[in-house]
Tab-separated table of C-alpha atoms and ligand atoms in Angstrom:
chain	number	residue	atom	x	y	z
Z	1215	MET	CA	4.299	-29.097	-45.816
Z	1216	ASP	CA	1.046	-29.517	-47.722
Z	1217	PHE	CA	1.370	-33.296	-47.820
Z	1218	PRO	CA	2.620	-35.794	-45.216
Z	1219	LYS	CA	5.844	-37.665	-45.878
Z	1220	ASP	CA	4.001	-40.929	-46.538
Z	1221	PHE	CA	1.610	-39.443	-49.113
Z	1222	LEU	CA	1.784	-41.845	-52.049
Z	1223	TRP	CA	2.878	-40.000	-55.196
Z	1224	GLY	CA	2.303	-42.110	-58.269
Z	1225	ALA	CA	1.858	-42.280	-62.012
Z	1226	ALA	CA	-0.727	-44.320	-63.905
Z	1227	THR	CA	-1.094	-46.087	-67.255
Z	1228	ALA	CA	-3.033	-49.043	-68.668
Z	1229	SER	CA	-1.855	-52.093	-70.599
Z	1230	PHE	CA	-3.530	-51.521	-73.958
Z	1231	GLN	CA	-2.639	-47.834	-73.934
Z	1232	VAL	CA	1.113	-48.122	-73.296
Z	1233	GLU	CA	2.462	-51.601	-73.918
Z	1234	GLY	CA	2.297	-52.111	-77.664
Z	1235	TYR	CA	2.905	-55.599	-79.123
Z	1236	PRO	CA	-0.553	-56.774	-77.961
Z	1237	GLU	CA	-0.244	-60.211	-79.598
Z	1238	ALA	CA	3.327	-61.041	-78.579
Z	1239	ASP	CA	4.239	-64.328	-76.902
Z	1240	GLY	CA	1.010	-66.137	-77.701
Z	1241	ALA	CA	-1.467	-63.483	-76.497
Z	1242	GLY	CA	-5.006	-63.624	-77.881
Z	1243	GLU	CA	-6.735	-60.813	-79.732
Z	1244	SER	CA	-8.404	-58.403	-77.309
Z	1245	ASN	CA	-11.751	-56.673	-77.854
Z	1246	TRP	CA	-9.942	-53.343	-78.213
Z	1247	LEU	CA	-7.505	-54.657	-80.793
Z	1248	HIS	CA	-10.464	-56.140	-82.670
Z	1249	PHE	CA	-12.261	-52.796	-82.455
Z	1250	CYS	CA	-9.212	-50.832	-83.667
Z	1251	ARG	CA	-8.967	-53.163	-86.660
Z	1252	GLN	CA	-12.396	-51.992	-87.870
Z	1253	ARG	CA	-11.903	-48.960	-90.090
Z	1254	GLY	CA	-13.421	-45.706	-88.902
Z	1255	ARG	CA	-13.624	-46.596	-85.216
Z	1256	ILE	CA	-10.483	-44.784	-84.040
Z	1257	ALA	CA	-9.135	-41.363	-85.045
Z	1258	ASN	CA	-6.797	-41.850	-88.017
Z	1259	ASP	CA	-7.419	-45.609	-87.696
Z	1260	ASP	CA	-4.568	-45.683	-85.193
Z	1261	ILE	CA	-3.658	-49.034	-83.645
Z	1262	PRO	CA	-1.298	-49.339	-80.646
Z	1263	ASP	CA	0.506	-52.297	-82.159
Z	1264	ILE	CA	3.953	-50.901	-81.354
Z	1265	ALA	CA	3.832	-47.454	-79.728
Z	1266	PRO	CA	4.374	-46.349	-77.029
Z	1267	GLY	CA	6.100	-49.697	-76.612
Z	1268	GLN	CA	6.489	-50.038	-72.869
Z	1269	PHE	CA	6.578	-53.789	-73.538
Z	1270	ILE	CA	10.099	-53.194	-74.869
Z	1271	HIS	CA	11.021	-49.843	-73.296
Z	1272	TYR	CA	9.947	-50.644	-69.730
Z	1273	LYS	CA	13.399	-50.169	-68.234
Z	1274	GLU	CA	13.629	-46.674	-69.644
Z	1275	ASP	CA	10.161	-45.847	-68.314
Z	1276	VAL	CA	11.040	-47.097	-64.846
Z	1277	LYS	CA	14.204	-45.003	-64.889
Z	1278	ILE	CA	12.180	-41.919	-65.839
Z	1279	MET	CA	9.845	-42.584	-62.913
Z	1280	ARG	CA	12.751	-42.962	-60.561
Z	1281	ASP	CA	14.185	-39.661	-61.751
Z	1282	ILE	CA	10.856	-37.921	-61.151
Z	1283	GLY	CA	10.693	-39.495	-57.691
Z	1284	VAL	CA	7.471	-41.416	-58.251
Z	1285	LYS	CA	6.815	-43.878	-55.413
Z	1286	ALA	CA	4.127	-46.041	-57.041
Z	1287	TYR	CA	3.191	-47.081	-60.563
Z	1288	ARG	CA	-0.422	-47.948	-61.355
Z	1289	MET	CA	-0.433	-50.328	-64.319
Z	1290	SER	CA	-2.927	-52.863	-65.607
Z	1291	LEU	CA	-2.648	-56.434	-66.856
Z	1292	SER	CA	-3.721	-57.544	-70.283
Z	1293	TRP	CA	-6.149	-60.404	-69.668
Z	1294	SER	CA	-5.573	-61.774	-73.180
Z	1295	ARG	CA	-1.822	-62.148	-72.638
Z	1296	ILE	CA	-2.561	-64.432	-69.675
Z	1297	PHE	CA	-5.688	-66.226	-70.972
Z	1298	PRO	CA	-5.661	-65.812	-74.780
Z	1299	ASN	CA	-9.287	-67.032	-74.962
Z	1300	GLY	CA	-10.379	-65.508	-71.677
Z	1301	ASP	CA	-10.841	-68.837	-69.946
Z	1302	GLY	CA	-9.445	-72.335	-70.235
Z	1303	LYS	CA	-5.729	-72.734	-70.710
Z	1304	ILE	CA	-3.357	-70.203	-69.234
Z	1305	ASN	CA	-0.589	-68.946	-71.536
Z	1306	PRO	CA	2.562	-69.605	-69.501
Z	1307	LYS	CA	4.457	-66.855	-71.327
Z	1308	GLY	CA	1.692	-64.365	-70.528
Z	1309	PHE	CA	3.125	-63.497	-67.124
Z	1310	ASP	CA	6.728	-63.111	-68.296
Z	1311	TYR	CA	6.402	-59.457	-69.239
Z	1312	TYR	CA	4.622	-58.584	-65.992
Z	1313	ASP	CA	7.301	-60.404	-64.020
Z	1314	ARG	CA	9.995	-58.382	-65.767
Z	1315	MET	CA	8.132	-55.116	-65.200
Z	1316	VAL	CA	7.231	-55.769	-61.564
Z	1317	ASN	CA	10.784	-56.836	-60.744
Z	1318	GLU	CA	12.244	-53.774	-62.455
Z	1319	LEU	CA	9.913	-51.493	-60.480
Z	1320	LEU	CA	10.765	-53.147	-57.169
Z	1321	GLU	CA	14.493	-52.997	-57.872
Z	1322	ASN	CA	14.082	-49.259	-58.359
Z	1323	GLY	CA	12.090	-48.740	-55.169
Z	1324	ILE	CA	8.750	-48.171	-56.934
Z	1325	GLN	CA	5.637	-50.016	-55.745
Z	1326	PRO	CA	3.531	-51.677	-58.442
Z	1327	TRP	CA	-0.231	-51.050	-58.003
Z	1328	ILE	CA	-2.022	-53.367	-60.372
Z	1329	THR	CA	-5.429	-53.004	-62.030
Z	1330	PHE	CA	-6.845	-56.339	-63.181
Z	1331	PHE	CA	-9.128	-54.849	-65.805
Z	1332	HIS	CA	-8.613	-51.611	-67.690
Z	1333	TRP	CA	-10.974	-52.316	-70.614
Z	1334	ASP	CA	-9.116	-54.848	-72.771
Z	1335	MET	CA	-10.727	-58.277	-72.595
Z	1336	PRO	CA	-10.152	-61.329	-74.788
Z	1337	GLN	CA	-12.293	-60.983	-77.936
Z	1338	SER	CA	-13.200	-64.630	-77.620
Z	1339	LEU	CA	-15.374	-63.739	-74.597
Z	1340	GLU	CA	-17.221	-61.186	-76.701
Z	1341	ASP	CA	-17.704	-63.728	-79.501
Z	1342	ARG	CA	-18.751	-66.636	-77.318
Z	1343	PHE	CA	-20.685	-64.949	-74.500
Z	1344	GLY	CA	-21.504	-61.392	-75.602
Z	1345	GLY	CA	-18.844	-59.836	-73.369
Z	1346	TRP	CA	-20.180	-57.869	-70.407
Z	1347	ARG	CA	-23.754	-58.708	-71.371
Z	1348	SER	CA	-23.160	-62.089	-69.752
Z	1349	LYS	CA	-22.797	-62.894	-66.065
Z	1350	ASP	CA	-20.705	-65.918	-67.106
Z	1351	VAL	CA	-18.000	-63.462	-68.115
Z	1352	CYS	CA	-18.025	-61.966	-64.583
Z	1353	LYS	CA	-17.345	-65.398	-63.188
Z	1354	ILE	CA	-14.612	-66.091	-65.764
Z	1355	PHE	CA	-13.116	-62.727	-64.833
Z	1356	GLY	CA	-12.960	-63.955	-61.227
Z	1357	ASP	CA	-10.961	-67.000	-62.373
Z	1358	TYR	CA	-8.501	-64.821	-64.277
Z	1359	VAL	CA	-8.121	-62.566	-61.211
Z	1360	SER	CA	-7.419	-65.626	-59.035
Z	1361	ALA	CA	-4.634	-66.741	-61.353
Z	1362	ALA	CA	-3.136	-63.251	-61.583
Z	1363	ALA	CA	-3.333	-62.584	-57.832
Z	1364	ALA	CA	-1.794	-65.985	-57.065
Z	1365	HIS	CA	1.053	-65.298	-59.477
Z	1366	LEU	CA	1.872	-61.719	-58.467
Z	1367	SER	CA	0.983	-61.408	-54.786
Z	1368	ASP	CA	4.356	-62.655	-53.598
Z	1369	ARG	CA	5.639	-59.249	-54.772
Z	1370	VAL	CA	2.589	-57.038	-55.284
Z	1371	THR	CA	0.216	-56.186	-52.436
Z	1372	ASN	CA	-1.977	-53.424	-53.878
Z	1373	PHE	CA	-4.603	-54.177	-56.479
Z	1374	PHE	CA	-7.544	-52.566	-58.206
Z	1375	THR	CA	-10.434	-54.642	-59.522
Z	1376	VAL	CA	-11.877	-52.836	-62.557
Z	1377	ASN	CA	-11.378	-49.362	-64.001
Z	1378	GLU	CA	-14.257	-46.991	-64.820
Z	1379	ILE	CA	-17.295	-49.244	-65.200
Z	1380	PRO	CA	-19.296	-46.856	-67.478
Z	1381	CYS	CA	-16.514	-46.765	-70.054
Z	1382	PHE	CA	-16.425	-50.498	-70.709
Z	1383	THR	CA	-20.217	-50.843	-70.403
Z	1384	SER	CA	-22.284	-47.781	-71.452
Z	1385	ALA	CA	-19.681	-46.509	-73.908
Z	1386	GLY	CA	-19.083	-50.004	-75.305
Z	1387	TYR	CA	-22.659	-51.311	-75.502
Z	1388	GLY	CA	-24.736	-48.092	-75.458
Z	1389	SER	CA	-23.145	-45.224	-77.370
Z	1390	GLY	CA	-20.805	-47.609	-79.198
Z	1391	THR	CA	-17.844	-45.218	-79.090
Z	1392	PHE	CA	-15.665	-47.783	-77.307
Z	1393	ALA	CA	-15.172	-51.522	-77.875
Z	1394	PRO	CA	-17.177	-53.554	-78.778
Z	1395	GLY	CA	-18.942	-50.622	-80.494
Z	1396	LEU	CA	-22.566	-51.686	-80.009
Z	1397	LYS	CA	-25.689	-49.598	-79.625
Z	1398	LEU	CA	-28.016	-51.723	-77.526
Z	1399	GLY	CA	-31.229	-50.847	-75.704
Z	1400	ARG	CA	-31.470	-49.355	-72.250
Z	1401	LYS	CA	-32.151	-52.552	-70.302
Z	1402	GLU	CA	-29.248	-54.397	-71.903
Z	1403	VAL	CA	-26.921	-51.483	-71.226
Z	1404	ASN	CA	-28.050	-51.325	-67.583
Z	1405	GLN	CA	-27.319	-55.047	-67.372
Z	1406	THR	CA	-23.740	-54.494	-68.561
Z	1407	ILE	CA	-23.249	-51.743	-65.950
Z	1408	TYR	CA	-24.571	-54.063	-63.264
Z	1409	ASN	CA	-22.354	-56.878	-64.564
Z	1410	GLY	CA	-19.384	-54.513	-64.318
Z	1411	CYS	CA	-20.214	-54.124	-60.613
Z	1412	LEU	CA	-20.572	-57.884	-60.316
Z	1413	ALA	CA	-17.160	-58.393	-61.919
Z	1414	HIS	CA	-15.739	-56.040	-59.290
Z	1415	GLY	CA	-17.370	-58.191	-56.598
Z	1416	TYR	CA	-15.954	-61.422	-58.015
Z	1417	ALA	CA	-12.508	-59.848	-58.205
Z	1418	MET	CA	-12.585	-58.647	-54.579
Z	1419	THR	CA	-13.334	-62.152	-53.359
Z	1420	ALA	CA	-11.112	-64.036	-55.808
Z	1421	ALA	CA	-8.010	-61.888	-55.271
Z	1422	ARG	CA	-8.206	-62.045	-51.493
Z	1423	ALA	CA	-8.710	-65.818	-51.553
Z	1424	ALA	CA	-5.825	-66.457	-53.965
Z	1425	ALA	CA	-3.258	-64.021	-52.537
Z	1426	LYS	CA	-0.120	-65.423	-50.952
Z	1427	GLN	CA	-0.010	-62.663	-48.321
Z	1428	PRO	CA	-2.481	-60.014	-47.129
Z	1429	ILE	CA	-3.308	-57.590	-49.929
Z	1430	SER	CA	-5.180	-54.310	-50.218
Z	1431	ILE	CA	-7.770	-54.051	-52.935
Z	1432	GLY	CA	-10.471	-51.666	-54.149
Z	1433	LEU	CA	-12.396	-50.300	-57.091
Z	1434	VAL	CA	-11.374	-47.514	-59.487
Z	1435	ASP	CA	-14.473	-45.448	-60.145
Z	1436	ASN	CA	-14.993	-42.430	-62.315
Z	1437	CYS	CA	-17.865	-41.111	-60.245
Z	1438	ASP	CA	-19.455	-37.924	-61.480
Z	1439	GLY	CA	-17.812	-35.286	-59.299
Z	1440	PHE	CA	-20.628	-33.138	-57.977
Z	1441	MET	CA	-19.732	-29.990	-56.075
Z	1442	PRO	CA	-21.560	-26.898	-54.886
Z	1443	VAL	CA	-21.564	-24.147	-57.492
Z	1444	ILE	CA	-21.401	-21.667	-54.596
Z	1445	ALA	CA	-20.210	-23.240	-51.353
Z	1446	THR	CA	-23.080	-22.390	-49.013
Z	1447	GLU	CA	-24.060	-25.040	-46.475
Z	1448	GLU	CA	-27.300	-25.643	-48.336
Z	1449	ASN	CA	-25.522	-26.190	-51.648
Z	1450	ILE	CA	-22.853	-28.419	-50.079
Z	1451	ASN	CA	-25.596	-30.653	-48.671
Z	1452	ALA	CA	-27.348	-30.679	-52.041
Z	1453	ALA	CA	-24.108	-31.599	-53.828
Z	1454	ARG	CA	-23.479	-34.487	-51.418
Z	1455	LYS	CA	-26.984	-35.749	-52.096
Z	1456	ALA	CA	-26.502	-35.427	-55.859
Z	1457	PHE	CA	-23.166	-37.237	-55.602
Z	1458	ARG	CA	-24.873	-40.197	-53.953
Z	1459	LEU	CA	-27.966	-40.325	-56.150
Z	1460	GLU	CA	-26.426	-39.540	-59.530
Z	1461	ASN	CA	-23.826	-42.289	-59.014
Z	1462	SER	CA	-26.527	-44.791	-57.936
Z	1463	ASP	CA	-25.968	-47.364	-60.666
Z	1464	ARG	CA	-22.420	-48.211	-59.628
Z	1465	LEU	CA	-20.520	-46.405	-56.837
Z	1466	THR	CA	-23.533	-46.100	-54.530
Z	1467	LEU	CA	-24.618	-49.646	-55.361
Z	1468	ILE	CA	-21.147	-50.977	-54.591
Z	1469	ARG	CA	-20.870	-48.978	-51.363
Z	1470	GLU	CA	-24.376	-49.657	-50.041
Z	1471	GLY	CA	-25.204	-53.091	-51.495
Z	1472	LYS	CA	-28.625	-51.986	-52.708
Z	1473	PHE	CA	-30.157	-49.838	-55.387
Z	1474	THR	CA	-31.447	-46.486	-54.163
Z	1475	PRO	CA	-35.263	-46.153	-54.370
Z	1476	GLU	CA	-34.646	-43.127	-56.605
Z	1477	TYR	CA	-32.705	-45.298	-59.090
Z	1478	VAL	CA	-35.356	-48.023	-59.045
Z	1479	LYS	CA	-38.085	-45.478	-59.704
Z	1480	ALA	CA	-36.215	-43.700	-62.504
Z	1481	THR	CA	-35.156	-46.980	-64.162
Z	1482	GLY	CA	-38.560	-48.701	-64.048
Z	1483	GLU	CA	-38.842	-51.586	-66.509
Z	1484	TYR	CA	-35.188	-51.176	-67.526
Z	1485	MET	CA	-33.811	-52.513	-64.219
Z	1486	PRO	CA	-31.042	-55.121	-64.602
Z	1487	GLU	CA	-31.461	-58.697	-63.373
Z	1488	TYR	CA	-29.833	-59.116	-59.965
Z	1489	THR	CA	-29.943	-61.307	-56.862
Z	1490	ASP	CA	-29.475	-60.475	-53.182
Z	1491	GLU	CA	-26.537	-62.851	-53.029
Z	1492	GLU	CA	-24.803	-60.968	-55.840
Z	1493	LEU	CA	-25.456	-57.635	-54.133
Z	1494	LYS	CA	-23.756	-58.984	-51.029
Z	1495	MET	CA	-20.639	-59.870	-53.008
Z	1496	ILE	CA	-20.698	-56.569	-54.925
Z	1497	SER	CA	-20.661	-54.617	-51.670
Z	1498	THR	CA	-17.756	-56.510	-50.058
Z	1499	PRO	CA	-15.931	-53.827	-48.004
Z	1500	MET	CA	-12.875	-52.485	-49.814
Z	1501	ASP	CA	-9.464	-51.616	-48.370
Z	1502	PHE	CA	-9.461	-48.338	-50.272
Z	1503	GLN	CA	-11.444	-46.414	-52.824
Z	1504	GLY	CA	-9.814	-45.345	-56.090
Z	1505	VAL	CA	-11.285	-42.376	-57.952
Z	1506	ASN	CA	-10.415	-41.041	-61.377
Z	1507	LEU	CA	-11.108	-37.316	-61.233
Z	1508	TYR	CA	-11.049	-35.000	-64.190
Z	1509	ALA	CA	-14.042	-32.675	-64.698
Z	1510	PRO	CA	-16.612	-31.048	-62.381
Z	1511	ASN	CA	-20.421	-31.117	-62.181
Z	1512	TYR	CA	-22.130	-28.205	-60.398
Z	1513	VAL	CA	-25.116	-28.409	-58.085
Z	1514	MET	CA	-27.445	-25.941	-56.430
Z	1515	ALA	CA	-30.031	-26.647	-53.717
Z	1516	ASP	CA	-33.561	-26.431	-55.099
Z	1517	LYS	CA	-36.539	-26.844	-52.802
Z	1518	ASN	CA	-38.928	-27.127	-55.729
Z	1519	SER	CA	-37.343	-30.161	-57.324
Z	1520	GLU	CA	-38.188	-33.715	-56.236
Z	1521	ARG	CA	-34.628	-34.536	-55.186
Z	1522	GLY	CA	-33.963	-31.162	-53.569
Z	1523	TYR	CA	-31.200	-30.149	-55.962
Z	1524	ARG	CA	-30.620	-28.934	-59.467
Z	1525	ILE	CA	-27.641	-29.628	-61.761
Z	1526	VAL	CA	-26.307	-26.309	-63.001
Z	1527	PRO	CA	-25.483	-26.044	-66.721
Z	1528	PHE	CA	-22.026	-24.921	-67.819
Z	1529	SER	CA	-21.444	-21.535	-69.363
Z	1530	SER	CA	-20.351	-22.041	-72.978
Z	1531	SER	CA	-17.098	-20.244	-72.166
Z	1532	HIS	CA	-16.250	-22.400	-69.139
Z	1533	PRO	CA	-12.502	-23.165	-69.246
Z	1534	VAL	CA	-11.799	-26.496	-70.893
Z	1535	MET	CA	-8.515	-28.350	-71.370
Z	1536	SER	CA	-7.542	-29.801	-74.737
Z	1537	MET	CA	-10.313	-32.433	-74.721
Z	1538	PRO	CA	-13.974	-31.493	-75.176
Z	1539	TRP	CA	-15.224	-33.149	-71.959
Z	1540	LEU	CA	-12.368	-31.930	-69.800
Z	1541	LYS	CA	-13.823	-28.840	-68.093
Z	1542	PHE	CA	-11.638	-27.281	-65.434
Z	1543	ASP	CA	-12.407	-27.064	-61.736
Z	1544	PRO	CA	-9.816	-28.463	-59.332
Z	1545	GLN	CA	-12.236	-28.493	-56.392
Z	1546	ILE	CA	-13.307	-31.927	-57.631
Z	1547	ILE	CA	-10.537	-33.586	-55.601
Z	1548	TYR	CA	-11.556	-31.867	-52.372
Z	1549	TYR	CA	-15.287	-32.487	-52.712
Z	1550	VAL	CA	-15.120	-36.076	-53.922
Z	1551	SER	CA	-12.704	-37.004	-51.088
Z	1552	ARG	CA	-15.001	-35.250	-48.640
Z	1553	PHE	CA	-18.305	-36.685	-49.861
Z	1554	ILE	CA	-17.062	-40.271	-50.172
Z	1555	SER	CA	-15.745	-40.298	-46.633
Z	1556	GLU	CA	-18.806	-38.505	-45.250
Z	1557	LEU	CA	-21.189	-40.922	-46.942
Z	1558	TRP	CA	-19.462	-44.264	-46.409
Z	1559	PRO	CA	-16.820	-45.819	-44.129
Z	1560	THR	CA	-13.640	-45.382	-46.175
Z	1561	PRO	CA	-10.243	-46.254	-44.714
Z	1562	ALA	CA	-8.352	-44.617	-47.583
Z	1563	ILE	CA	-8.976	-42.769	-50.826
Z	1564	TYR	CA	-6.535	-42.640	-53.727
Z	1565	VAL	CA	-6.873	-40.358	-56.712
Z	1566	THR	CA	-6.052	-43.116	-59.182
Z	1567	GLU	CA	-6.102	-40.743	-62.172
Z	1568	ASN	CA	-6.009	-36.990	-62.712
Z	1569	GLY	CA	-4.416	-35.020	-65.509
Z	1570	CYS	CA	-5.243	-33.479	-68.849
Z	1571	ALA	CA	-4.587	-33.524	-72.561
Z	1572	ALA	CA	-2.581	-30.614	-73.937
Z	1573	GLU	CA	-1.267	-29.518	-77.328
Z	1574	ASP	CA	2.323	-30.272	-76.505
Z	1575	LYS	CA	4.933	-28.895	-78.888
Z	1576	PHE	CA	8.705	-28.878	-78.793
Z	1577	ASP	CA	10.192	-25.419	-78.300
Z	1578	LEU	CA	13.375	-24.397	-80.117
Z	1579	ASP	CA	15.449	-25.407	-77.098
Z	1580	GLY	CA	14.124	-28.982	-77.272
Z	1581	GLU	CA	11.814	-28.640	-74.251
Z	1582	VAL	CA	8.062	-29.157	-74.090
Z	1583	TYR	CA	6.598	-26.268	-72.068
Z	1584	ASP	CA	3.180	-27.633	-71.145
Z	1585	THR	CA	2.283	-24.681	-68.953
Z	1586	ASP	CA	-1.422	-25.548	-69.155
Z	1587	ARG	CA	-0.922	-29.065	-67.765
Z	1588	THR	CA	1.461	-27.718	-65.112
Z	1589	MET	CA	-1.186	-25.203	-64.033
Z	1590	TYR	CA	-3.872	-27.915	-64.102
Z	1591	LEU	CA	-1.803	-30.178	-61.852
Z	1592	ARG	CA	-0.830	-27.407	-59.416
Z	1593	GLU	CA	-4.416	-26.355	-58.821
Z	1594	HIS	CA	-5.503	-29.966	-58.343
Z	1595	PHE	CA	-2.679	-30.500	-55.829
Z	1596	ARG	CA	-3.913	-27.469	-53.884
Z	1597	SER	CA	-7.355	-29.001	-53.770
Z	1598	ALA	CA	-5.868	-32.335	-52.633
Z	1599	ALA	CA	-3.885	-30.471	-49.962
Z	1600	ARG	CA	-7.122	-28.956	-48.655
Z	1601	ALA	CA	-8.673	-32.427	-48.346
Z	1602	VAL	CA	-5.601	-33.682	-46.462
Z	1603	LYS	CA	-5.569	-30.618	-44.187
Z	1604	GLU	CA	-9.212	-31.141	-43.273
Z	1605	ASN	CA	-8.425	-34.782	-42.432
Z	1606	TYR	CA	-10.336	-36.542	-45.174
Z	1607	PRO	CA	-8.547	-39.863	-45.779
Z	1608	LEU	CA	-6.844	-38.946	-49.055
Z	1609	LYS	CA	-3.644	-40.989	-49.020
Z	1610	GLY	CA	-2.216	-40.748	-52.511
Z	1611	TYR	CA	-2.371	-39.457	-56.060
Z	1612	PHE	CA	-1.511	-41.013	-59.447
Z	1613	VAL	CA	-1.040	-38.648	-62.350
Z	1614	TRP	CA	-2.639	-39.642	-65.658
Z	1615	SER	CA	-0.449	-40.269	-67.339
Z	1616	LEU	CA	3.205	-41.095	-67.068
Z	1617	LEU	CA	3.521	-41.157	-70.848
Z	1618	ASP	CA	1.664	-39.968	-73.897
Z	1619	ASN	CA	-0.302	-43.008	-74.986
Z	1620	PHE	CA	-3.161	-44.481	-76.981
Z	1621	GLU	CA	-6.170	-42.395	-75.933
Z	1622	TRP	CA	-8.847	-44.926	-76.984
Z	1623	ALA	CA	-11.177	-43.574	-79.690
Z	1624	CYS	CA	-8.924	-40.494	-80.048
Z	1625	GLY	CA	-5.994	-42.733	-80.986
Z	1626	PHE	CA	-2.613	-41.055	-80.635
Z	1627	GLU	CA	-4.044	-37.600	-81.320
Z	1628	LYS	CA	-4.513	-36.672	-77.666
Z	1629	ARG	CA	-1.516	-36.483	-75.386
Z	1630	PHE	CA	-2.026	-36.910	-71.618
Z	1631	GLY	CA	1.568	-37.698	-70.583
Z	1632	ILE	CA	3.920	-35.727	-68.373
Z	1633	VAL	CA	6.522	-37.378	-70.592
Z	1634	TYR	CA	6.409	-36.775	-74.348
Z	1635	VAL	CA	6.580	-39.791	-76.648
Z	1636	ASN	CA	7.848	-39.305	-80.180
Z	1637	TYR	CA	5.761	-41.836	-82.113
Z	1638	HIS	CA	8.361	-42.156	-84.874
Z	1639	ASP	CA	11.364	-43.232	-82.845
Z	1640	LEU	CA	9.638	-43.869	-79.486
Z	1641	SER	CA	12.038	-41.534	-77.684
Z	1642	ARG	CA	10.787	-40.135	-74.384
Z	1643	THR	CA	11.197	-36.502	-73.237
Z	1644	PRO	CA	9.983	-35.342	-69.810
Z	1645	LYS	CA	7.841	-32.223	-70.192
Z	1646	LEU	CA	7.762	-29.164	-67.926
Z	1647	SER	CA	4.954	-30.865	-65.966
Z	1648	ALA	CA	7.260	-33.799	-65.164
Z	1649	LYS	CA	9.837	-31.359	-63.769
Z	1650	TYR	CA	7.090	-29.663	-61.805
Z	1651	TYR	CA	5.828	-32.993	-60.442
Z	1652	ARG	CA	9.359	-33.838	-59.304
Z	1653	GLU	CA	9.448	-30.625	-57.234
Z	1654	VAL	CA	6.074	-31.369	-55.651
Z	1655	ILE	CA	7.215	-34.859	-54.679
Z	1656	ARG	CA	10.580	-33.570	-53.439
Z	1657	THR	CA	9.154	-30.785	-51.265
Z	1658	GLY	CA	5.751	-32.219	-50.302
Z	1659	ASN	CA	4.279	-28.878	-51.319
Z	1660	ALA	CA	1.909	-27.850	-54.106
Z	1661	VAL	CA	4.547	-25.308	-55.129
B	3005	NOJ	C1	-9.736	-42.494	-67.825
B	3005	NOJ	C2	-9.275	-43.819	-68.337
B	3005	NOJ	O1	-9.159	-44.723	-67.281
B	3005	NOJ	C3	-7.976	-43.724	-69.109
B	3005	NOJ	O2	-7.757	-44.939	-69.717
B	3005	NOJ	C4	-8.044	-42.567	-70.079
B	3005	NOJ	O3	-6.940	-42.512	-70.919
B	3005	NOJ	C5	-8.195	-41.278	-69.296
B	3005	NOJ	N1	-9.439	-41.331	-68.575
B	3005	NOJ	C6	-8.203	-40.008	-70.160
B	3005	NOJ	O4	-9.302	-39.995	-70.979
């Protein structure tokens, strides 16, 4: 078998992308809902106010997972359901949905793995504090995590702090493509990235202190996945070095508790404000490392460059999935698992997301033959199998995504699910890739 019996096969989603009904039961407006309500921000001005509707259809979704054989479901909590204003009074009804969902999963033998923050924060925190520009928000985040961990840890023992720091910081406050849609200067953006790391640190400490039983907790990072363009020893060493240095502002900072001299030099006057005490909290050892892995970056050793490596440009005809940034090279799973565990003590690594968008269409027989996604997954499983075989601590994999869902600025245009969602009647249809995934889970082989 390519994978051991206890390899954790999972599926992933996030609250704002799948739940729908974001203001039900007294929830506050989130920054993403606020952003979607501004015309021209999202493709077709889509708003996930109903679809895909897991808030209502959760039992059906759990049944689909059980049929596929999924062992774990990575989901996130909506902060503004629980604290409508971000801080202050808790909304007692805010946990009801998560209680229903968690209980349904457990009754069906599926472990819930919960992310505290997958980008949707109460808009009130943006209005009152400037969102992730403010360290006060990191502290308030810690309080929300305490409440959520205290409430759920009688049944849930695996948690993630924050998901993909650059996407709720640089993309939100720098390029402005994501909520809150601002285009600030370099120092302010670096501060938000640093504050994202600080929020992770607060969450590590708060969740462990509030939990009712021992829990496992770690970060979900979308590190840039550097790999050798040709796997010579020299290039492998160069790629490992690039992996560490090019991810200096978050993953390396979190793992090492200090900024690399290379980052300090390159950032100069744009360095964020930080303290040694904060760095200590940020680098609290994690129980596992989550990585979202999609697209490769190639590296070549280069004796003439200051850092000893060169990033290789992509050929314009490099294979790309149905999303402009989603270039194809499955080796990302092998190399990221390898480099993380070679660089830092890492008890376990989980691929917390991997998958692709595809132009899914119904065939005349009523099936969706997503052969491209099926191929994408198979090749990534082979790469994961190589990491496992060579004893890197890769312990599990969550496919992104269980369902077609709200793909942020792309709205409902891009479909990442292994299950098709009809956005008119919200019916669900497992695609070919879901059937394929079931076989992989059943056999333990990247068939
Ligand atoms: C990573 C994000 O965590 C997720 O929310 C998003 O939908 C996928 N990438 C695909 O873009």
